[in-house]
Amino acid sequence: MKHAYVLLAAFGLLVSSVRAQQRQLVAPLGPVTDTYFGVKVTDPYRNLENPADPAGQAWQKAQAAYARHILDAIPGRQQLLEQMQSFENRKATAVTSLVVTDNNRYFYLKTRPLDQQPKLYCRNGYGGAETLLFDPASLALGPEWHIAKFQPAYDGSKVVVGLRENGVAAGVLRVLDVQAKRLYPEKLAAANGEASWLPDNSGFVYSGWSSSSATPQVLLHRVGTAGSQEQPVFSAPPSPKPGRAAAICVGARLDRDTRLAYGVVGGTGRYLHVDYAPIVALATPAADWKPLFRPEQEVTGFVTDEQYIYFTTCRNAPHQMIMRMPAAAPDVARAEVLVSESPTEAVLAAQLKVTRDGLYFVRCRNGVDARLYFVAKAGPAVEPIELPEPAGSLTLATKNAQCSDLWVQCGGWLRAGQRYRYSAAGHRFMPEPLSTHVQYPEFANLTVEELLVPLPEGGNVPLSLLYGNSLARNGTAPVLLSSAEAGVFFSPPMLLWPLQGGVLAMVHGRGGEEPQAMQPTAWKDLIACAEYLAKQRYTSPGRLAISGRGAGGLLVGRALAERPELFGAAVAEAACLNPARQATAANETDARAGFGTAQNQAGFRALLDLDAYHHLRPNTRYPAVLLTASLNDPRGMAWQPAKFAARLQASTVSGKPVLFGPDAGAPSDAPRQKQREALADLLAFGLWQTGVPAFQPQSAAMK
């Protein structure tokens, strides 16, 4: 009890002095005015873009310490952490990233309750004995290093393992001999953890740096040779603007079915920029790469078999259609429509799979109702496949295009994904679980409500609500409103919000497959949903919190800047909050994250309209805000939430806290304890600011 009083007193003291302390933490100014297409844009905190600036470093350090003190002292935060740990302790094993090779060898990442990072395992067949292949801790690189990606050779004899430090895209590739469980000597510096094997399993391509280029290229590596002998085989085209990087990233995929190599240029947003060349040509000094897809063709994904290249496109088809073209003479202009656009369901580009029997694909209605379809190689008819259970999301996996094997994972808001093996011959699903099945009786009284929220300009936006059966529609429930960038997913830690008597609200994109944050109207949709929830008496403005990460954080910042009176709290994690500057900075590419371009007047004005930083207004009553960043961010993006926090702290007159925690957030690849702590910060901060009693100190200092 004494400890509780001390905690409450400390918390009350910290919070009552929010305004005084933040006056002592005033960010150093470094104003710069730029002119773009006749528009003058003043940036008062340009200096915070420089990570080496001593004044900026001191300010960020002080902000981090202040935010940490406040967050750690919130009553109820520790209990959230304990509940999250309890959820994890129930699951003996969690298996992800399964790859099945030609010889039916299963490779996967597995995490046990005490593991902070997953380890690589394999087994021969589904029922085979499990073998631990690789534990990243064995290399003694440090606790922040983990397996980012892995790719076994077609014959299962070797595995490329991509290792990287948390929050950092670049890392190192190691090659593992599966039989001997021994690492080959080469250590390859890689721009990411991905690799694609040659058809004969003798080597692979990956994105890295050659001695002749300072920007990433696709390199060809022969297993057992030194990295210094790497041969560049694909590079991004040069930027049309002097001083700009050529591209965010490049990659390649080697396809043994079409015998083609596909070079992919990153940084073009949602739409693909892909070239192709014969795999055999990679051994020559200069392969003849030809265009396959360009962004203006609005292609979002593709798969292949020995005869065709199948691809999804939303050009003149918002819900997407599926087309195909001969691999021997690919030409998008001459491609045939295989699956026409549906008026009510959107094709999911990431769930396009080819087997010996034909093409499988997934369509989704309103982002929450996923359905499986099949087109046989013998005919063009689209055949719906009845699922073993209703699915909010579907994830498909195959072995290769020469086999009939298909695995399907069904997911929902209130249950973990169930994994099945589908028999095309028998038209039946057989359970084939890999992770431990866990019961969550706490969620038995939660319900899901799927809504279509009307928009002022016409049309509607899908909204999913998760709350307890006893919820009273009297305007008092705390609501956490977020963008459903990941679609329908099961997250026991996030369900702690409705267990506190609140409503978890997830906004989906307007009908199409496109992620909501990529839609220019997305932040307005967030506002429309907030207004709807208040009007329908689920909540009221002071009890409504919004949250988002990365591109989803852009929506949070923009909605917050536009309608500050609508929200009681906002949390933006590692958010893109200054896209206009992002697209014009000398070290950035023009199409970063797909938000637009600064190369023409219309594009720049669109970027400026999305820019939350430039929409903050002085002397405005803003709600409480928590901003996080990752100092390990490989793109140098930590300056965006830093600048936003500085300007917001200088602009608000509400007296509500504006907390900035550099490196307080946790990327998805962080150790599990750090992920739990970051999520506990988000939930506790939101529950505190939306008035939930268990998160309020019983102190007059809070009045």
XYZ file of C-alpha atoms in Angstrom:
703
model
C 0.000 0.000 0.000
C 2.882 2.354 0.839
C 4.333 1.678 -2.620
C 0.981 2.585 -4.199
C 0.841 5.938 -2.372
C 4.398 6.748 -3.407
C 3.579 5.919 -7.021
C 0.443 8.050 -7.003
C 2.245 10.968 -5.426
C 5.059 10.773 -7.958
C 2.590 10.576 -10.803
C 0.549 13.511 -9.546
C 3.662 15.630 -9.130
C 4.859 14.826 -12.655
C 1.540 15.485 -14.324
C 0.729 18.677 -12.418
C 3.964 20.162 -13.688
C 3.460 19.225 -17.359
C 3.376 22.801 -18.579
C 6.244 23.978 -16.392
C 8.546 21.136 -17.346
C 7.771 21.379 -21.037
C 8.670 25.058 -20.923
C 12.095 23.909 -19.757
C 12.196 21.457 -22.663
C 11.656 23.987 -25.424
C 13.117 22.784 -28.700
C 15.870 24.852 -30.313
C 14.604 26.784 -33.314
C 16.225 26.595 -36.731
C 13.774 28.200 -39.161
C 14.190 27.837 -42.917
C 11.844 29.143 -45.634
C 11.675 27.351 -48.981
C 9.697 28.195 -52.092
C 8.121 25.387 -54.119
C 6.201 26.285 -57.271
C 5.572 29.773 -55.939
C 4.464 28.551 -52.494
C 6.557 29.738 -49.528
C 6.861 27.088 -46.820
C 8.418 28.011 -43.470
C 9.948 25.179 -41.462
C 10.729 26.383 -37.908
C 12.534 23.227 -36.792
C 14.626 22.258 -39.826
C 17.619 21.964 -37.484
C 16.117 18.854 -35.863
C 16.708 16.942 -39.101
C 20.412 16.896 -38.263
C 21.028 13.952 -35.887
C 24.502 15.306 -35.022
C 23.295 18.732 -33.812
C 24.273 19.018 -30.080
C 21.290 21.199 -29.145
C 18.893 18.837 -30.874
C 20.501 15.830 -29.209
C 20.171 17.425 -25.764
C 16.522 18.282 -26.410
C 15.687 14.736 -27.557
C 17.463 13.223 -24.562
C 15.497 15.447 -22.165
C 12.241 14.654 -23.963
C 12.932 10.913 -23.744
C 13.595 11.038 -20.004
C 10.504 13.165 -19.349
C 8.216 10.905 -21.420
C 9.582 7.780 -19.757
C 8.912 9.139 -16.246
C 5.329 10.040 -17.119
C 4.502 6.762 -18.870
C 6.065 4.503 -16.246
C 4.037 6.198 -13.502
C 0.590 5.709 -15.079
C -1.508 3.536 -12.739
C -2.605 0.362 -14.521
C 0.330 0.209 -16.951
C 2.104 -2.515 -14.986
C -1.062 -4.595 -14.858
C -1.347 -4.368 -18.649
C 2.198 -5.684 -18.954
C 1.423 -8.585 -16.630
C -1.685 -9.493 -18.629
C 0.280 -9.432 -21.887
C 2.907 -11.725 -20.372
C 0.155 -14.055 -19.180
C -1.199 -14.313 -22.733
C 2.229 -15.211 -24.083
C 2.889 -17.792 -21.371
C -0.149 -19.777 -22.487
C 1.316 -20.490 -25.910
C 3.994 -23.185 -25.728
C 5.083 -22.452 -29.290
C 4.348 -19.810 -31.925
C 5.374 -20.733 -35.485
C 5.654 -18.248 -38.360
C 7.224 -17.835 -41.812
C 6.767 -21.430 -42.968
C 8.510 -22.467 -46.226
C 8.164 -25.995 -47.633
C 10.832 -27.135 -50.102
C 10.561 -29.581 -53.016
C 11.518 -32.551 -50.821
C 8.759 -31.680 -48.315
C 11.154 -30.265 -45.743
C 9.485 -27.708 -43.475
C 11.473 -24.610 -42.466
C 10.010 -22.113 -40.003
C 10.652 -19.647 -37.189
C 9.518 -20.687 -33.737
C 9.196 -18.720 -30.509
C 8.641 -20.136 -27.022
C 7.424 -18.132 -24.001
C 10.902 -17.255 -22.708
C 12.358 -16.475 -26.141
C 12.830 -12.800 -26.963
C 13.538 -13.590 -30.624
C 12.511 -16.524 -32.854
C 14.860 -19.358 -33.872
C 15.041 -21.295 -37.144
C 13.825 -24.905 -37.131
C 13.135 -27.607 -39.721
C 11.493 -30.999 -39.978
C 11.064 -33.568 -42.735
C 7.359 -33.468 -43.504
C 4.573 -32.224 -41.285
C 4.908 -35.125 -38.845
C 8.708 -35.287 -38.835
C 11.004 -34.770 -35.870
C 11.873 -31.136 -35.245
C 15.470 -29.906 -35.454
C 16.837 -26.581 -34.235
C 18.920 -25.242 -37.121
C 19.989 -21.805 -36.016
C 19.755 -19.543 -32.979
C 20.884 -15.946 -33.739
C 22.121 -15.639 -30.143
C 24.830 -18.179 -31.007
C 26.690 -15.501 -32.992
C 26.920 -13.183 -29.976
C 25.994 -10.155 -32.066
C 23.857 -8.752 -29.269
C 20.255 -9.119 -28.034
C 18.905 -6.697 -30.635
C 19.956 -8.924 -33.560
C 17.400 -11.328 -34.987
C 16.445 -13.372 -38.040
C 14.789 -10.913 -40.404
C 14.278 -13.286 -43.345
C 15.348 -16.718 -44.438
C 15.120 -18.601 -47.720
C 15.958 -22.305 -48.166
C 17.308 -23.634 -51.445
C 14.819 -25.568 -53.568
C 16.328 -28.897 -52.468
C 16.417 -27.936 -48.784
C 20.167 -28.456 -48.505
C 21.067 -24.860 -47.606
C 19.379 -21.798 -46.137
C 20.193 -18.112 -46.561
C 19.598 -16.428 -43.202
C 19.185 -12.646 -43.121
C 20.224 -11.099 -39.804
C 19.745 -7.504 -38.760
C 19.548 -5.277 -35.735
C 16.098 -4.216 -34.573
C 14.707 -1.310 -36.547
C 17.555 -1.384 -39.081
C 16.877 -2.531 -42.642
C 20.485 -3.312 -43.571
C 22.159 -6.369 -42.104
C 24.185 -9.426 -42.976
C 23.442 -12.663 -44.832
C 24.804 -16.010 -43.686
C 24.487 -19.346 -45.489
C 23.676 -22.450 -43.437
C 24.439 -26.049 -44.405
C 21.296 -27.857 -43.226
C 22.749 -31.352 -42.862
C 25.846 -30.239 -40.960
C 24.113 -27.314 -39.212
C 27.207 -25.317 -40.042
C 27.570 -21.768 -41.347
C 29.581 -21.149 -44.491
C 32.401 -18.640 -43.937
C 31.057 -15.772 -46.071
C 29.372 -12.810 -44.391
C 27.506 -10.689 -46.919
C 26.525 -7.088 -46.182
C 22.927 -6.832 -47.359
C 20.454 -3.994 -47.795
C 17.710 -6.313 -46.534
C 17.405 -9.957 -45.547
C 15.927 -11.264 -48.782
C 17.547 -13.682 -51.240
C 16.425 -15.703 -54.267
C 18.118 -18.968 -55.242
C 19.392 -20.038 -58.652
C 17.464 -23.018 -60.055
C 20.489 -25.302 -59.508
C 20.849 -24.265 -55.827
C 24.476 -23.189 -56.366
C 23.957 -19.558 -55.440
C 21.505 -16.723 -55.066
C 20.927 -13.043 -55.708
C 20.474 -10.412 -53.016
C 20.490 -6.647 -52.558
C 23.851 -5.352 -51.367
C 26.761 -3.060 -52.158
C 29.461 -3.702 -54.720
C 32.858 -2.037 -54.737
C 31.752 0.128 -57.678
C 28.531 1.569 -56.214
C 27.533 3.424 -53.058
C 23.861 2.551 -53.575
C 22.412 -0.967 -53.279
C 22.547 -3.233 -56.325
C 21.386 -6.786 -56.941
C 24.435 -9.021 -56.585
C 24.954 -12.638 -57.649
C 26.620 -14.813 -55.021
C 28.009 -18.316 -55.451
C 27.910 -20.278 -52.182
C 31.372 -20.758 -50.731
C 32.974 -17.743 -52.417
C 34.098 -14.500 -50.814
C 31.718 -11.544 -50.839
C 34.347 -9.441 -52.584
C 33.810 -11.567 -55.699
C 30.148 -10.565 -56.038
C 28.918 -9.712 -59.513
C 26.354 -6.863 -59.882
C 23.486 -8.033 -62.085
C 20.791 -5.347 -61.640
C 20.696 -1.688 -60.628
C 17.992 0.931 -60.358
C 17.736 3.535 -63.117
C 19.358 6.869 -62.233
C 17.183 9.553 -60.705
C 16.060 12.224 -63.190
C 16.869 14.860 -60.575
C 20.549 15.632 -59.789
C 21.674 14.848 -56.275
C 18.844 12.394 -55.591
C 19.275 8.748 -54.680
C 18.459 6.390 -57.540
C 15.844 4.467 -55.542
C 14.982 3.425 -52.040
C 15.937 -0.190 -52.760
C 16.299 -2.782 -55.458
C 15.703 -6.502 -55.368
C 15.393 -9.493 -57.650
C 13.497 -12.732 -57.868
C 14.771 -15.730 -59.845
C 11.931 -17.805 -61.263
C 12.758 -21.352 -62.290
C 9.352 -21.817 -63.942
C 9.725 -19.070 -66.549
C 13.565 -19.201 -66.345
C 13.467 -15.442 -65.934
C 14.990 -13.042 -63.427
C 12.767 -10.187 -62.254
C 14.480 -6.997 -61.086
C 12.339 -4.873 -58.776
C 12.853 -1.159 -58.150
C 11.536 -0.023 -54.775
C 10.233 3.372 -53.715
C 7.470 3.578 -56.322
C 4.613 3.273 -53.859
C 1.930 0.665 -54.360
C 2.540 0.067 -58.069
C 5.319 -2.166 -59.337
C 8.400 -1.184 -61.325
C 9.850 -4.476 -62.630
C 12.302 -5.469 -65.372
C 13.088 -8.977 -66.610
C 15.972 -10.887 -68.187
C 16.827 -14.573 -68.768
C 18.476 -16.141 -65.731
C 21.290 -17.516 -67.917
C 22.121 -13.941 -68.934
C 23.098 -13.078 -65.354
C 26.419 -14.822 -65.927
C 27.307 -12.307 -68.648
C 28.862 -8.890 -67.903
C 25.712 -6.958 -68.900
C 22.352 -8.726 -68.951
C 19.730 -7.300 -71.307
C 16.985 -6.178 -68.911
C 13.637 -5.264 -70.462
C 10.590 -3.522 -68.942
C 7.890 -5.783 -67.513
C 5.767 -3.476 -65.348
C 5.806 0.283 -64.822
C 3.944 2.237 -62.096
C 1.605 3.900 -64.593
C 0.200 0.438 -65.437
C -0.969 0.159 -61.802
C 0.166 -3.441 -61.330
C 0.148 -4.468 -57.668
C 1.401 -8.065 -57.674
C 2.306 -11.021 -59.894
C 2.983 -14.770 -59.846
C 4.104 -17.220 -62.537
C 4.024 -20.766 -63.783
C 5.946 -22.302 -66.680
C 3.615 -20.733 -69.251
C 2.112 -17.497 -67.923
C 2.736 -14.403 -65.829
C -0.424 -13.622 -63.828
C -0.805 -10.143 -62.367
C -3.262 -7.952 -60.486
C -4.012 -4.408 -61.584
C -6.382 -1.683 -60.413
C -6.096 0.361 -63.598
C -9.725 1.223 -64.410
C -10.659 -1.414 -61.814
C -10.654 -0.102 -58.202
C -11.387 -3.578 -56.829
C -8.672 -5.051 -59.069
C -8.792 -7.633 -61.795
C -6.424 -10.473 -62.639
C -4.737 -10.628 -66.043
C -2.225 -12.964 -67.653
C 0.320 -12.846 -70.451
C 2.701 -15.413 -71.972
C 6.018 -15.597 -70.140
C 7.760 -16.130 -73.482
C 6.598 -12.732 -74.768
C 5.297 -10.604 -71.876
C 3.427 -7.458 -72.877
C 0.974 -5.803 -70.491
C -0.755 -4.027 -73.394
C -1.675 -7.414 -74.882
C -2.491 -9.256 -71.671
C -5.865 -10.979 -71.380
C -8.333 -10.570 -68.532
C -8.518 -13.828 -66.583
C -10.685 -12.646 -63.678
C -12.858 -9.564 -64.120
C -13.304 -6.947 -61.423
C -15.975 -7.682 -58.845
C -18.319 -4.783 -57.975
C -18.378 -5.756 -54.276
C -15.147 -7.629 -53.486
C -11.512 -6.555 -53.841
C -8.764 -8.919 -54.988
C -5.877 -9.143 -52.510
C -2.688 -8.933 -54.552
C -0.551 -10.598 -51.874
C -2.726 -13.725 -51.904
C -2.267 -14.778 -55.529
C -0.907 -18.365 -55.743
C -0.296 -20.850 -58.568
C -0.239 -24.652 -58.275
C -0.189 -27.478 -60.801
C -3.992 -27.325 -60.918
C -4.497 -23.609 -61.495
C -4.665 -20.191 -59.858
C -5.967 -19.509 -56.343
C -6.841 -16.021 -55.176
C -8.636 -14.184 -52.381
C -11.284 -11.509 -52.582
C -12.396 -9.460 -49.600
C -15.628 -7.557 -49.000
C -15.275 -4.301 -47.023
C -11.899 -5.454 -45.713
C -13.450 -7.954 -43.282
C -15.041 -10.814 -45.251
C -12.405 -12.901 -47.078
C -13.313 -15.557 -49.651
C -11.263 -18.094 -51.604
C -11.558 -18.627 -55.379
C -9.949 -20.878 -57.992
C -9.414 -20.763 -61.750
C -8.422 -24.122 -63.275
C -5.757 -24.263 -65.967
C -8.219 -26.092 -68.175
C -10.803 -23.334 -68.196
C -11.495 -19.671 -67.427
C -14.417 -20.191 -65.032
C -14.000 -18.705 -61.532
C -14.915 -21.264 -58.881
C -15.664 -20.242 -55.269
C -14.244 -22.605 -52.634
C -16.223 -23.069 -49.436
C -14.030 -22.436 -46.403
C -14.037 -24.611 -43.275
C -14.921 -21.549 -41.185
C -15.825 -17.888 -41.770
C -12.713 -15.795 -42.301
C -12.015 -12.118 -41.846
C -8.594 -12.719 -43.379
C -7.001 -15.453 -45.491
C -3.323 -16.223 -46.004
C -2.338 -18.663 -48.752
C 0.900 -20.641 -49.178
C 2.119 -23.173 -51.752
C 5.168 -25.379 -52.224
C 5.739 -24.617 -55.907
C 3.875 -24.348 -59.218
C 4.468 -28.037 -60.027
C 2.603 -29.376 -56.968
C -1.038 -29.297 -55.910
C -0.238 -28.376 -52.305
C -2.080 -25.366 -50.889
C -2.149 -24.192 -47.280
C -4.809 -21.782 -46.040
C -4.837 -19.841 -42.780
C -8.163 -18.373 -41.672
C -8.200 -15.490 -39.214
C -10.633 -13.288 -37.333
C -10.796 -10.456 -34.819
C -11.489 -12.695 -31.811
C -9.628 -15.902 -32.676
C -6.168 -16.949 -33.764
C -5.668 -18.020 -37.360
C -6.380 -21.692 -38.035
C -4.111 -23.412 -40.574
C -5.450 -25.976 -43.052
C -4.074 -28.051 -45.912
C -6.416 -28.037 -48.912
C -6.834 -31.109 -51.109
C -7.834 -30.045 -54.611
C -8.616 -33.649 -55.557
C -10.953 -34.208 -52.624
C -12.148 -30.599 -52.273
C -11.587 -30.725 -48.526
C -9.633 -28.911 -45.820
C -7.541 -30.820 -43.285
C -6.291 -29.094 -40.120
C -2.502 -28.842 -40.033
C -1.608 -26.628 -37.056
C 1.967 -25.733 -36.183
C 1.476 -23.290 -33.293
C -0.060 -24.215 -29.960
C -3.820 -23.727 -29.834
C -4.663 -21.414 -26.930
C -7.926 -20.620 -25.168
C -8.752 -17.033 -24.187
C -11.851 -17.168 -21.949
C -11.443 -13.432 -21.214
C -12.736 -12.651 -24.698
C -15.888 -14.798 -24.512
C -18.074 -11.758 -23.842
C -16.620 -9.577 -26.597
C -18.544 -8.952 -29.777
C -17.718 -7.633 -33.257
C -19.890 -5.112 -35.086
C -19.174 -4.362 -38.756
C -20.474 -0.994 -39.956
C -20.524 1.148 -43.075
C -20.070 4.769 -42.021
C -21.680 7.290 -44.413
C -19.361 10.006 -45.724
C -20.329 13.660 -46.234
C -19.470 13.548 -49.952
C -21.360 10.267 -50.486
C -20.310 6.665 -50.252
C -19.152 5.003 -47.064
C -16.131 3.622 -45.250
C -16.062 0.218 -43.477
C -15.561 0.318 -39.716
C -15.037 -2.644 -37.370
C -15.965 -2.287 -33.681
C -14.878 -4.664 -30.916
C -16.467 -4.249 -27.465
C -18.063 -6.059 -24.552
C -21.606 -7.398 -24.744
C -22.703 -5.134 -21.887
C -21.553 -1.880 -23.510
C -23.964 0.982 -22.844
C -24.412 3.429 -25.726
C -24.437 6.515 -23.512
C -21.398 8.393 -24.861
C -19.032 7.413 -22.048
C -17.034 4.491 -23.485
C -13.353 5.126 -24.230
C -12.679 4.459 -27.910
C -9.346 3.642 -29.533
C -9.662 4.413 -33.254
C -6.992 3.127 -35.649
C -6.459 2.407 -39.319
C -6.744 -1.305 -40.153
C -3.550 -1.367 -42.246
C -3.014 -5.063 -41.465
C -6.596 -6.051 -42.284
C -8.362 -8.378 -39.847
C -5.997 -9.722 -37.192
C -6.144 -11.337 -33.762
C -4.181 -9.499 -31.076
C -4.837 -10.481 -27.443
C -2.868 -7.455 -26.121
C -4.983 -5.033 -28.159
C -8.145 -6.689 -26.840
C -7.183 -5.456 -23.383
C -8.771 -2.139 -24.445
C -12.347 -3.516 -24.735
C -11.731 -5.516 -21.530
C -11.398 -2.095 -19.836
C -14.925 -1.245 -20.979
C -13.822 0.458 -24.169
C -14.388 0.108 -27.893
C -11.614 -0.877 -30.278
C -12.473 0.705 -33.658
C -10.634 -0.188 -36.881
C -11.112 1.855 -40.069
C -10.701 0.104 -43.439
C -10.027 1.496 -46.894
C -12.936 2.582 -49.049
C -13.916 -0.713 -50.616
C -10.680 -1.422 -52.455
C -7.670 -3.541 -51.572
C -5.448 -0.462 -51.317
C -4.151 0.177 -47.765
C -6.121 2.997 -46.184
C -3.064 5.166 -45.527
C -2.313 5.231 -49.258
C -5.657 6.831 -50.025
C -5.547 10.661 -50.105
C -8.871 10.908 -48.279
C -7.925 8.485 -45.499
C -7.455 11.083 -42.758
C -10.882 12.524 -43.562
C -12.324 9.020 -43.207
C -10.779 8.816 -39.737
C -12.522 12.075 -38.811
C -15.827 10.870 -40.299
C -15.660 7.686 -38.219
C -14.851 9.655 -35.062
C -17.842 11.936 -35.657
C -20.066 8.918 -36.323
C -19.038 7.176 -33.085
C -19.798 10.326 -31.083
C -23.116 10.929 -32.873
C -24.217 7.326 -32.306
C -23.352 7.666 -28.602
C -20.636 5.033 -28.501
C -18.385 7.732 -27.087
C -17.824 11.495 -26.902
C -14.931 13.657 -28.137
C -13.033 13.793 -24.836
C -13.117 10.002 -24.593
C -11.886 9.247 -28.095
C -8.238 8.339 -28.783
C -6.628 7.756 -32.182
C -3.465 5.803 -32.922
C -1.324 4.785 -35.880
C 2.173 3.671 -36.864
C 4.279 4.681 -39.863
C 1.970 5.548 -42.735
C -0.992 5.045 -40.378
C 0.541 7.701 -38.145
C 0.221 10.177 -41.015
C -3.564 9.825 -40.698
C -3.382 10.424 -36.954
C -1.296 13.572 -37.352
C -3.432 15.012 -40.103
C -6.749 14.285 -38.346
C -5.342 15.729 -35.110
C -4.228 18.914 -36.867
C -7.575 19.327 -38.633
C -9.975 18.562 -35.765
C -8.153 18.785 -32.419
C -11.395 19.274 -30.479
C -12.652 15.857 -31.613
C -10.056 13.799 -29.763
C -9.022 13.265 -26.170
C -5.693 11.663 -27.045
C -3.528 10.670 -29.986
C -0.623 8.237 -30.324
C 1.617 8.272 -33.412
C 4.397 5.674 -33.485
C 7.374 6.213 -35.817
C 4.965 8.238 -37.929
C 5.341 9.988 -41.264
C 4.289 13.503 -40.268
C 6.246 15.755 -42.640
C 5.899 14.103 -46.106
C 6.353 17.360 -48.024
C 9.848 17.742 -46.607
C 10.481 14.007 -46.926
C 9.941 14.202 -50.676
C 12.079 17.325 -51.143
C 15.046 16.622 -48.854
C 18.256 16.046 -50.782
C 18.756 12.564 -49.385
C 15.255 11.325 -50.139
C 13.668 9.867 -53.232
C 10.628 11.450 -54.816
C 8.218 8.586 -54.312
C 8.942 7.638 -50.714
C 6.151 5.519 -49.254
C 3.929 6.193 -52.236
C 2.489 9.468 -50.923
C 3.261 11.413 -54.094
C 5.927 13.406 -55.834
C 7.421 16.849 -55.356
C 8.530 17.068 -58.990
C 5.438 18.949 -60.162
C 3.116 21.554 -58.706
C 0.058 19.318 -58.365
C 2.078 16.581 -56.681
C 3.704 18.955 -54.221
C 0.389 20.587 -53.280
C -1.038 17.114 -52.624
C 1.920 16.314 -50.379
C 1.525 19.611 -48.534
C -2.144 18.859 -47.948
C -1.153 15.543 -46.317
C 1.531 17.189 -44.182
C 0.432 17.277 -40.528
C 3.500 19.269 -39.423
C 2.634 22.202 -41.668
C -1.018 22.182 -40.555
C -0.335 22.776 -36.861
C -1.695 26.152 -35.700
C -0.355 28.311 -32.846
C -2.445 28.965 -29.728
C -4.676 25.935 -30.306
C -6.130 23.555 -27.714
C -4.662 20.248 -28.857
C -5.382 16.970 -27.022
C -2.789 14.891 -25.191
C -0.325 13.353 -27.664
C 2.291 10.601 -27.438
C 4.866 10.480 -30.246
C 7.530 7.816 -30.614
C 10.411 7.331 -33.017
C 13.078 4.773 -33.769
C 16.615 6.135 -33.671
C 17.691 3.029 -35.607
C 15.347 3.890 -38.469
C 17.469 3.217 -41.601
C 15.691 5.964 -43.530
C 16.645 8.646 -41.014
C 12.944 9.236 -40.354
C 13.209 9.930 -36.606
C 13.351 13.657 -37.378
C 9.708 13.705 -38.494
C 8.102 12.955 -35.104
C 10.816 15.082 -33.459
C 9.881 18.145 -35.515
C 6.186 17.497 -35.035
C 6.597 17.179 -31.261
C 8.589 20.421 -31.091
C 6.037 22.389 -33.090
C 3.074 20.855 -31.286
C 4.542 21.644 -27.869
C 5.043 25.247 -28.988
C 1.521 25.481 -30.442
C -0.778 23.879 -27.869
C -2.441 25.876 -25.096
C -4.592 23.057 -23.685
C -2.188 22.128 -20.883
C -2.413 18.502 -21.981
C 0.886 16.579 -22.172
C 2.725 16.270 -25.478
C 5.217 13.450 -24.938
C 8.021 12.606 -27.343
C 9.881 9.359 -26.745
C 12.816 8.932 -29.133
C 13.337 5.188 -29.455
C 10.400 4.590 -27.078
C 8.406 2.727 -29.685
C 9.179 -0.795 -30.827
C 9.390 -1.989 -34.438
C 7.744 -5.324 -35.244
C 11.123 -7.067 -35.107
C 12.026 -5.822 -31.613
C 12.405 -8.252 -28.698
C 9.034 -9.264 -27.377
C 9.506 -7.530 -24.023
C 10.168 -4.230 -25.782
C 7.085 -4.733 -27.963
C 4.973 -5.360 -24.883
C 6.304 -2.227 -23.190
C 5.579 -0.069 -26.239
C 2.034 -1.402 -26.489
C 1.502 -0.911 -22.755
C 2.583 2.718 -23.215
C 0.034 3.198 -25.989
C -2.858 1.585 -24.111
C -2.070 3.132 -20.728
C -1.638 6.628 -22.186
C -4.918 6.322 -24.112
C -6.857 4.903 -21.166
C -5.471 7.632 -18.876
C -6.409 10.466 -21.208
C -9.881 9.048 -22.009
C -10.774 8.936 -18.315
C -10.764 5.226 -17.421
C -10.800 5.150 -13.572
C -8.146 2.436 -13.109
C -5.634 4.631 -14.936
C -6.304 7.834 -12.977
C -4.305 8.728 -9.844
C -6.400 9.362 -6.793
C -4.741 12.735 -6.265
C -5.851 16.353 -6.291
C -2.824 17.095 -8.430
C -4.634 15.556 -11.369
C -7.610 17.891 -11.176
